[in-house]
Coordinates of C-alpha atoms in Angstrom, one line a residue:
X1008 CA -18.4 -23.4 1.3
X1009 CA -18.6 -22.9 -2.6
X1010 CA -15.6 -21.3 -4.0
X1011 CA -15.9 -18.6 -6.6
X1012 CA -15.4 -19.9 -10.2
X1013 CA -14.4 -18.5 -13.4
X1014 CA -18.0 -18.1 -14.6
X1015 CA -18.7 -16.1 -11.5
X1016 CA -16.0 -13.7 -12.3
X1017 CA -17.1 -13.5 -16.0
X1018 CA -20.7 -12.7 -14.9
X1019 CA -19.2 -10.0 -12.6
X1020 CA -17.3 -8.6 -15.4
X1021 CA -20.5 -8.2 -17.6
X1022 CA -22.3 -6.5 -14.8
X1023 CA -19.4 -4.0 -14.1
X1024 CA -19.1 -3.0 -17.8
X1025 CA -19.5 0.8 -18.0
X1026 CA -19.2 1.1 -14.2
X1027 CA -15.6 0.3 -13.7
X1028 CA -12.6 1.0 -15.8
X1029 CA -10.4 -1.4 -17.6
X1030 CA -7.2 -0.2 -15.9
X1031 CA -4.0 0.0 -18.0
X1032 CA -1.2 -2.6 -18.0
X1033 CA 2.0 -0.5 -18.0
X1034 CA 5.3 -2.1 -18.9
X1035 CA 8.2 -1.3 -16.3
X1036 CA 11.6 -1.2 -18.0
X1037 CA 13.5 -0.6 -14.6
X1038 CA 11.8 -3.5 -12.9
X1039 CA 12.2 -5.7 -16.0
X1040 CA 16.0 -4.9 -15.9
X1041 CA 16.2 -5.7 -12.1
X1042 CA 14.3 -8.9 -12.5
X1043 CA 15.7 -10.0 -15.9
X1044 CA 12.2 -10.6 -17.0
X1045 CA 9.2 -8.7 -18.6
X1046 CA 7.4 -6.9 -15.8
X1047 CA 4.0 -5.1 -16.1
X1048 CA 2.2 -3.1 -13.5
X1049 CA -1.7 -3.4 -13.3
X1050 CA -2.8 0.2 -12.4
X1051 CA -5.7 -0.2 -10.1
X1052 CA -4.5 3.0 -8.6
X1053 CA -6.1 4.6 -11.7
X1054 CA -9.5 2.9 -11.0
X1055 CA -12.4 5.0 -10.1
X1056 CA -12.2 6.0 -6.4
X1057 CA -8.5 5.3 -6.7
X1058 CA -8.5 1.5 -5.9
X1059 CA -10.0 -1.9 -7.0
X1060 CA -12.6 -1.7 -4.2
X1061 CA -15.3 -0.3 -6.4
X1062 CA -15.5 -3.6 -8.3
X1063 CA -16.7 -5.7 -5.5
X1064 CA -18.6 -3.1 -3.7
X1065 CA -20.8 -2.2 -6.7
X1066 CA -21.5 -6.0 -7.5
X1067 CA -22.5 -6.5 -3.8
X1068 CA -24.9 -3.6 -3.7
X1069 CA -26.2 -4.5 -7.2
X1070 CA -27.2 -7.9 -5.8
X1071 CA -29.3 -6.5 -3.0
X1072 CA -33.1 -6.9 -3.0
X1073 CA -35.5 -3.9 -3.3
X1074 CA -36.2 -4.2 0.5
X1075 CA -32.5 -4.2 1.3
X1076 CA -31.8 -1.3 -0.8
X1077 CA -34.6 0.7 0.9
X1078 CA -33.0 0.0 4.2
X1079 CA -29.6 1.3 3.1
X1080 CA -26.2 -0.1 3.6
X1081 CA -23.4 0.4 6.2
X1082 CA -19.7 -0.3 6.0
X1083 CA -16.5 0.5 8.0
X1084 CA -13.2 1.4 6.4
X1085 CA -10.1 3.6 6.8
X1086 CA -10.4 4.6 3.1
X1087 CA -10.6 2.6 0.0
X1088 CA -13.5 0.3 0.8
X1089 CA -15.4 3.4 2.1
X1090 CA -15.0 5.1 -1.0
X1091 CA -15.9 2.1 -3.1
X1092 CA -19.1 1.6 -1.1
X1093 CA -20.0 5.3 -1.1
X1094 CA -19.7 5.6 -5.0
X1095 CA -21.4 2.3 -5.6
X1096 CA -24.4 3.4 -3.3
X1097 CA -24.5 6.8 -5.1
X1098 CA -24.6 5.1 -8.6
X1099 CA -27.5 2.7 -7.5
X1100 CA -29.4 5.3 -5.4
X1101 CA -28.9 3.6 -2.0
X1102 CA -28.2 5.5 1.3
X1103 CA -24.9 4.6 2.6
X1104 CA -23.4 5.1 6.1
X1105 CA -19.7 4.6 6.6
X1106 CA -17.9 4.3 9.9
X1107 CA -14.4 5.5 9.9
X1108 CA -11.8 5.8 12.6
X1109 CA -11.5 9.2 14.3
X1110 CA -8.0 9.8 13.0
X1111 CA -8.7 8.9 9.4
X1112 CA -6.9 10.8 6.8
X1113 CA -8.8 14.0 5.8
X1114 CA -8.5 13.3 2.1
X1115 CA -10.1 10.0 2.5
X1116 CA -12.8 11.3 4.8
X1117 CA -13.6 14.2 2.3
X1118 CA -13.6 11.7 -0.7
X1119 CA -16.0 9.4 1.0
X1120 CA -18.4 12.2 1.9
X1121 CA -18.0 13.6 -1.5
X1122 CA -19.5 10.4 -3.1
X1123 CA -22.7 11.0 -1.0
X1124 CA -22.1 8.7 1.9
X1125 CA -23.1 9.7 5.6
X1126 CA -19.7 9.5 7.4
X1127 CA -19.6 8.7 11.1
X1128 CA -16.3 8.9 12.9
X1129 CA -16.0 6.3 15.6
X1130 CA -13.1 4.6 17.4
X1131 CA -9.5 5.0 17.6
X1132 CA -8.8 2.1 15.2
X1133 CA -10.7 0.2 12.5
X1134 CA -11.6 -2.6 14.6
X1135 CA -13.7 -0.2 16.8
X1136 CA -15.3 1.4 13.5
X1137 CA -16.2 -2.2 12.3
X1138 CA -17.9 -3.0 15.6
X1139 CA -19.9 0.3 15.4
X1140 CA -20.9 -0.5 11.8
X1141 CA -22.2 -4.0 12.9
X1142 CA -24.2 -2.5 15.7
X1143 CA -25.6 0.0 13.3
X1144 CA -26.8 -2.8 11.0
X1145 CA -28.5 -4.7 13.9
X1146 CA -30.1 -1.5 15.2
X1147 CA -31.3 -0.1 11.9
X1148 CA -31.8 -3.1 9.5
X1149 CA -29.2 -1.6 7.1
X1150 CA -27.2 -4.2 5.2
X1151 CA -23.5 -4.6 6.5
X1152 CA -21.1 -4.7 3.5
X1153 CA -18.0 -6.5 4.4
X1154 CA -14.7 -5.4 2.8
X1155 CA -13.7 -8.9 1.6
X1156 CA -15.6 -11.9 3.0
X1157 CA -18.6 -12.2 0.6
X1158 CA -18.9 -14.1 -2.7
X1159 CA -20.0 -10.9 -4.6
X1160 CA -16.9 -9.0 -3.2
X1161 CA -14.7 -11.8 -4.2
X1162 CA -16.1 -12.2 -7.7
X1163 CA -16.0 -8.5 -8.3
X1164 CA -12.4 -8.1 -7.3
X1165 CA -11.6 -11.1 -9.5
X1166 CA -12.3 -9.1 -12.7
X1167 CA -8.8 -7.7 -12.0
X1168 CA -7.4 -11.0 -12.8
X1169 CA -9.7 -11.5 -15.9
X1170 CA -8.4 -8.2 -17.3
X1171 CA -4.8 -9.2 -16.6
X1172 CA -5.0 -12.4 -18.6
X1173 CA -6.8 -10.6 -21.5
X1174 CA -4.1 -7.9 -21.6
X1175 CA -1.2 -10.2 -21.2
X1176 CA -2.1 -13.8 -22.0
X1177 CA 1.6 -14.9 -21.6
X1178 CA 1.8 -13.7 -18.1
X1179 CA 3.3 -16.5 -15.8
X1180 CA 3.3 -14.7 -12.4
X1181 CA 0.9 -12.4 -10.8
X1182 CA 1.7 -10.7 -7.5
X1183 CA -1.2 -9.2 -5.5
X1184 CA -1.0 -7.1 -2.4
X1185 CA -3.0 -8.8 0.2
X1186 CA -4.9 -7.9 3.5
X1187 CA -8.2 -9.7 4.3
X1188 CA -7.7 -11.7 1.0
X1189 CA -10.7 -10.6 -1.1
X1190 CA -8.5 -9.4 -4.0
X1191 CA -6.0 -12.3 -4.2
X1192 CA -8.9 -14.7 -3.9
X1193 CA -10.8 -13.2 -6.7
X1194 CA -7.6 -12.9 -8.9
X1195 CA -6.7 -16.5 -8.3
X1196 CA -10.4 -17.6 -9.0
X1197 CA -10.3 -15.7 -12.3
X1198 CA -6.8 -17.1 -13.3
X1199 CA -6.4 -20.7 -12.1
X1200 CA -9.4 -22.3 -13.7
X1201 CA -8.0 -21.7 -17.4
X1202 CA -4.3 -20.9 -16.6
X1203 CA -3.2 -23.3 -13.9
X1204 CA 0.5 -22.8 -14.7
X1205 CA 0.2 -19.1 -13.8
X1206 CA 1.6 -18.5 -10.5
X1207 CA -0.5 -16.3 -8.0
X1208 CA 1.5 -14.8 -5.3
X1209 CA 0.0 -13.0 -2.2
X1210 CA 2.1 -10.2 -0.7
X1211 CA 1.7 -8.9 2.9
X1212 CA 3.3 -6.3 5.0
X1213 CA 5.5 -8.2 7.3
X1214 CA 4.3 -6.1 10.3
X1215 CA 0.7 -7.0 9.6
X1216 CA 1.0 -10.5 8.3
X1217 CA -1.9 -12.7 9.3
X1218 CA -1.7 -15.1 6.5
X1219 CA 1.5 -17.0 7.2
X1220 CA 0.3 -18.1 10.7
X1221 CA -3.2 -18.8 9.5
X1222 CA -2.0 -21.2 6.7
X1223 CA 0.2 -22.9 9.2
X1224 CA -2.7 -23.3 11.5
X1225 CA -5.2 -24.5 8.8
X1226 CA -7.6 -21.7 9.6
X1227 CA -7.9 -18.0 9.8
X1228 CA -5.8 -16.7 12.9
X1229 CA -6.2 -13.3 14.4
X1230 CA -3.2 -11.1 14.8
X1231 CA -2.8 -9.4 18.1
X1232 CA -1.6 -6.1 16.5
X1233 CA -0.9 -4.8 13.0
X1234 CA 1.4 -1.9 12.9
X1235 CA 2.4 -0.9 9.3
X1236 CA 2.4 2.1 7.1
X1237 CA 0.4 0.0 4.6
X1238 CA -2.9 0.6 6.4
X1239 CA -5.0 -0.6 3.3
X1240 CA -3.7 -4.2 4.0
X1241 CA -3.3 -4.0 7.7
X1242 CA -6.1 -6.6 8.4
X1243 CA -6.0 -8.6 11.7
X1244 CA -7.8 -11.7 10.4
X1245 CA -8.2 -13.2 7.0
X1246 CA -11.8 -13.8 5.8
X1247 CA -13.3 -17.4 5.7
X1248 CA -14.1 -17.4 1.9
X1249 CA -10.7 -15.7 1.0
X1250 CA -8.9 -18.2 3.1
X1251 CA -10.5 -21.2 1.3
X1252 CA -9.3 -19.8 -2.0
X1253 CA -5.8 -18.9 -0.9
X1254 CA -5.2 -22.3 0.7
X1255 CA -6.4 -24.0 -2.5
X1256 CA -5.3 -21.7 -5.4
X1257 CA -2.5 -19.2 -4.3
X1258 CA 1.0 -20.6 -5.0
X1259 CA 2.9 -18.6 -2.3
X1260 CA 2.5 -15.8 0.4
X1261 CA 5.5 -13.6 1.1
X1262 CA 6.1 -10.6 3.3
X1263 CA 7.8 -7.4 2.7
X1264 CA 9.4 -4.9 5.1
X1265 CA 8.4 -1.3 5.7
X1266 CA 11.7 -0.2 4.1
X1267 CA 10.9 -2.2 1.1
X1268 CA 7.4 -0.7 0.8
X1269 CA 8.8 2.8 1.1
X1270 CA 11.4 2.1 -1.6
X1271 CA 8.7 0.6 -3.9
X1272 CA 6.6 3.7 -3.5
X1273 CA 9.4 5.9 -4.5
X1274 CA 10.2 3.8 -7.5
X1275 CA 6.7 4.0 -8.8
X1276 CA 6.6 7.7 -8.2
X1277 CA 9.9 8.6 -9.9
X1278 CA 10.3 5.9 -12.6
X1279 CA 6.6 4.9 -13.4
X1280 CA 5.1 8.4 -12.7
X1281 CA 2.4 6.7 -10.7
X1282 CA 1.2 7.8 -7.1
X1283 CA 0.6 4.6 -5.2
X1284 CA -0.3 4.2 -1.6
X1285 CA 2.0 1.9 0.7
X1286 CA -0.5 -0.9 0.6
X1287 CA -0.7 -0.7 -3.1
X1288 CA 2.9 -1.2 -3.8
X1289 CA 3.5 -4.4 -1.9
X1290 CA 3.7 -6.5 -5.1
X1291 CA 6.4 -4.1 -6.3
X1292 CA 8.3 -4.3 -3.0
X1293 CA 8.3 -8.1 -3.4
X1294 CA 10.2 -7.6 -6.7
X1295 CA 12.7 -5.4 -5.0
X1296 CA 13.2 -7.8 -2.4
X1297 CA 13.3 -10.9 -4.6
X1298 CA 14.3 -9.9 -8.1
X1299 CA 15.3 -13.5 -9.2
X1300 CA 12.4 -15.4 -7.5
X1301 CA 9.6 -15.0 -10.0
X1302 CA 9.0 -16.4 -13.5
X1303 CA 8.3 -13.9 -16.2
X1304 CA 6.4 -12.3 -17.7
X1305 CA 5.4 -10.7 -14.3
X1306 CA 2.4 -8.8 -13.4
X1307 CA 2.3 -6.6 -10.2
X1308 CA -1.0 -5.3 -9.2
X1309 CA -0.9 -1.8 -7.9
X1310 CA -4.0 -2.0 -5.8
X1311 CA -4.6 1.6 -4.8
X1312 CA -3.4 5.2 -4.9
X1313 CA -5.3 7.0 -2.2
X1314 CA -2.6 8.6 0.0
X1315 CA -2.7 11.7 2.4
X1316 CA -0.3 14.3 0.8
X1317 CA 1.4 14.7 4.1
X1318 CA 2.0 11.0 4.4
X1319 CA 3.4 11.0 1.0
X1320 CA 6.0 13.6 1.9
X1321 CA 7.1 11.5 4.9
X1322 CA 7.2 8.3 2.8
X1323 CA 9.1 9.8 -0.1
X1324 CA 11.8 10.9 2.5
X1325 CA 11.7 7.5 4.1
X1326 CA 12.1 5.8 0.7
X1327 CA 15.0 8.2 -0.2
X1328 CA 16.7 7.3 3.1
X1329 CA 16.1 3.6 2.4
X1330 CA 17.7 3.8 -1.0
X1331 CA 20.8 5.6 0.3
X1332 CA 19.7 9.0 -1.2
X1333 CA 18.9 10.9 1.9
X1334 CA 21.1 11.5 5.0
X1335 CA 20.2 13.4 8.1
X1336 CA 23.1 14.3 10.5
X1337 CA 23.5 16.1 13.8
X1338 CA 26.9 17.4 14.6
X1339 CA 28.5 20.0 16.8
X1340 CA 30.7 23.0 15.6
X1341 CA 32.9 25.6 17.3
X1342 CA 30.8 28.8 17.8
X1343 CA 32.9 31.2 15.6
X1344 CA 32.7 32.8 12.3
X1345 CA 33.2 30.5 9.4
X1346 CA 32.6 27.2 11.0
X1347 CA 29.2 26.6 9.4
X1348 CA 30.6 27.9 6.0
X1349 CA 33.4 25.5 6.2
X1350 CA 30.9 22.4 6.7
X1351 CA 28.8 23.6 4.0
X1352 CA 31.8 24.1 1.7
X1353 CA 33.2 20.6 2.4
X1354 CA 29.7 19.2 1.6
X1355 CA 29.8 21.0 -1.6
X1356 CA 33.2 19.4 -2.6
X1357 CA 31.6 16.0 -1.6
X1358 CA 28.6 16.9 -4.1
X1359 CA 26.0 16.3 -1.2
X1360 CA 23.1 18.6 -1.7
X1361 CA 21.8 20.4 1.4
X1362 CA 18.1 20.2 1.8
X1363 CA 17.6 21.7 5.1
X1364 CA 19.8 23.0 8.0
X1365 CA 19.0 24.1 11.5
X1366 CA 21.7 26.0 13.7
X1367 CA 21.1 26.2 17.5
X1368 CA 23.0 27.5 20.4
X1369 CA 20.7 26.6 23.2
X1370 CA 20.6 22.8 23.2
X1371 CA 21.0 21.6 26.8
X1372 CA 24.0 19.3 26.1
X1373 CA 26.3 21.9 24.5
X1374 CA 29.3 23.3 26.1
X1375 CA 30.0 27.1 26.0
X1376 CA 31.4 27.9 22.6
X1377 CA 29.6 25.2 20.8
X1378 CA 26.6 25.1 18.4
X1379 CA 24.4 22.2 17.5
X1380 CA 23.7 21.6 13.7
X1381 CA 21.0 19.4 12.2
X1382 CA 21.5 19.0 8.4
X1383 CA 19.5 17.1 5.8
X1384 CA 21.3 16.1 2.7
X1385 CA 20.5 14.4 -0.7
X1386 CA 23.0 11.9 -1.7
X1387 CA 23.3 9.5 -4.6
X1388 CA 23.2 6.2 -3.0
X1389 CA 24.7 4.1 -0.1
X1390 CA 28.3 4.4 -1.3
X1391 CA 28.0 8.1 -1.6
X1392 CA 26.3 8.5 1.8
X1393 CA 29.0 6.5 3.3
X1394 CA 31.8 8.6 1.8
X1395 CA 30.2 11.7 3.0
X1396 CA 30.1 10.6 6.6
X1397 CA 33.6 9.1 6.4
X1398 CA 35.1 12.4 5.0
X1399 CA 33.3 14.4 7.6
X1400 CA 34.6 12.3 10.4
X1401 CA 38.1 12.5 8.9
X1402 CA 37.9 16.3 8.9
X1403 CA 37.2 16.3 12.6
X1404 CA 33.5 16.8 12.8
X1405 CA 31.8 14.8 15.6
X1406 CA 28.6 13.1 14.2
X1407 CA 26.1 12.5 17.2
X1408 CA 23.3 11.1 15.1
X1409 CA 22.8 9.9 11.5
X1410 CA 20.0 8.4 9.7

């Protein structure tokens, strides 16, 4: 198997000129202070279609013969690859069919259809959509566009690495969110040939981490299940070509927790003013988890920003809770005038901001003369949150649930 080389990535970059954007490299003061090193964010969330996927998809479709273009293309994706293929096909005048899971986020479905692709909802999970797309290719003669395991895909994604080194030649560590491996393989191919001293680090969600077991086994190994909020990198099995690159050129593969992903997403939103999806913040999550681990200057790739607004609201709340800035409590009060007012007054003294409150007299476990209260609070961090709960218990309030 021939690995992608620097010349392949440079050729890809020339073909993508005017098609993809040279995305900005933004300095992050807050991450720099945390890591005691210079930190920059490579903002592929600001790429056309909202992720890096257009790079590889366009190069792949550009390389099709006239006969292959006439037969059309087919792909399967839960979001970013779908949009990359759809826009690339639109730009090249190729009919595209994209299979997506039946419960795909509506904004991703609408965006894919908006780029002109024919969208078919098939299967409860992406694996079933992939099977349907492959069957479609066999039945119709359409070219199947794999999301990561093809030389053109890897070379196209590698242009992210070429841009990084042009924008920050002194970079010493590049962290890359990783699922099937197309992006990190391309970035490593682009960087390692001329800059072997630059560490390329792959970052996976620990609840969908196929790479550690695969590298231990010496071959791609399939996960039994992948359950993570970072659906963009929830890939059950690495690709053969990306595996060859990662095994030879990637310095380290690390994993991050769901809590670290949600905190990283909140940090990007609040401090960098960037909307990034859970998969896209994996590299930032690695910095939060290991602030002293990497040599600077550091570049964290933000691989995508396509997120359902409803999911964004949930993840912001989860991130606030992980950072100690959100507290949800359930407690019982005497059912008499002034009880709720006394609770709210105490919370005011503790400088805990009430976000939401629900008051019920009909919960099954209640005794006569009791009310059930569920209250959501904004706090200033773990110490403040602990002080609030300690004072409430000291004041005689029975806390039945906290999160």
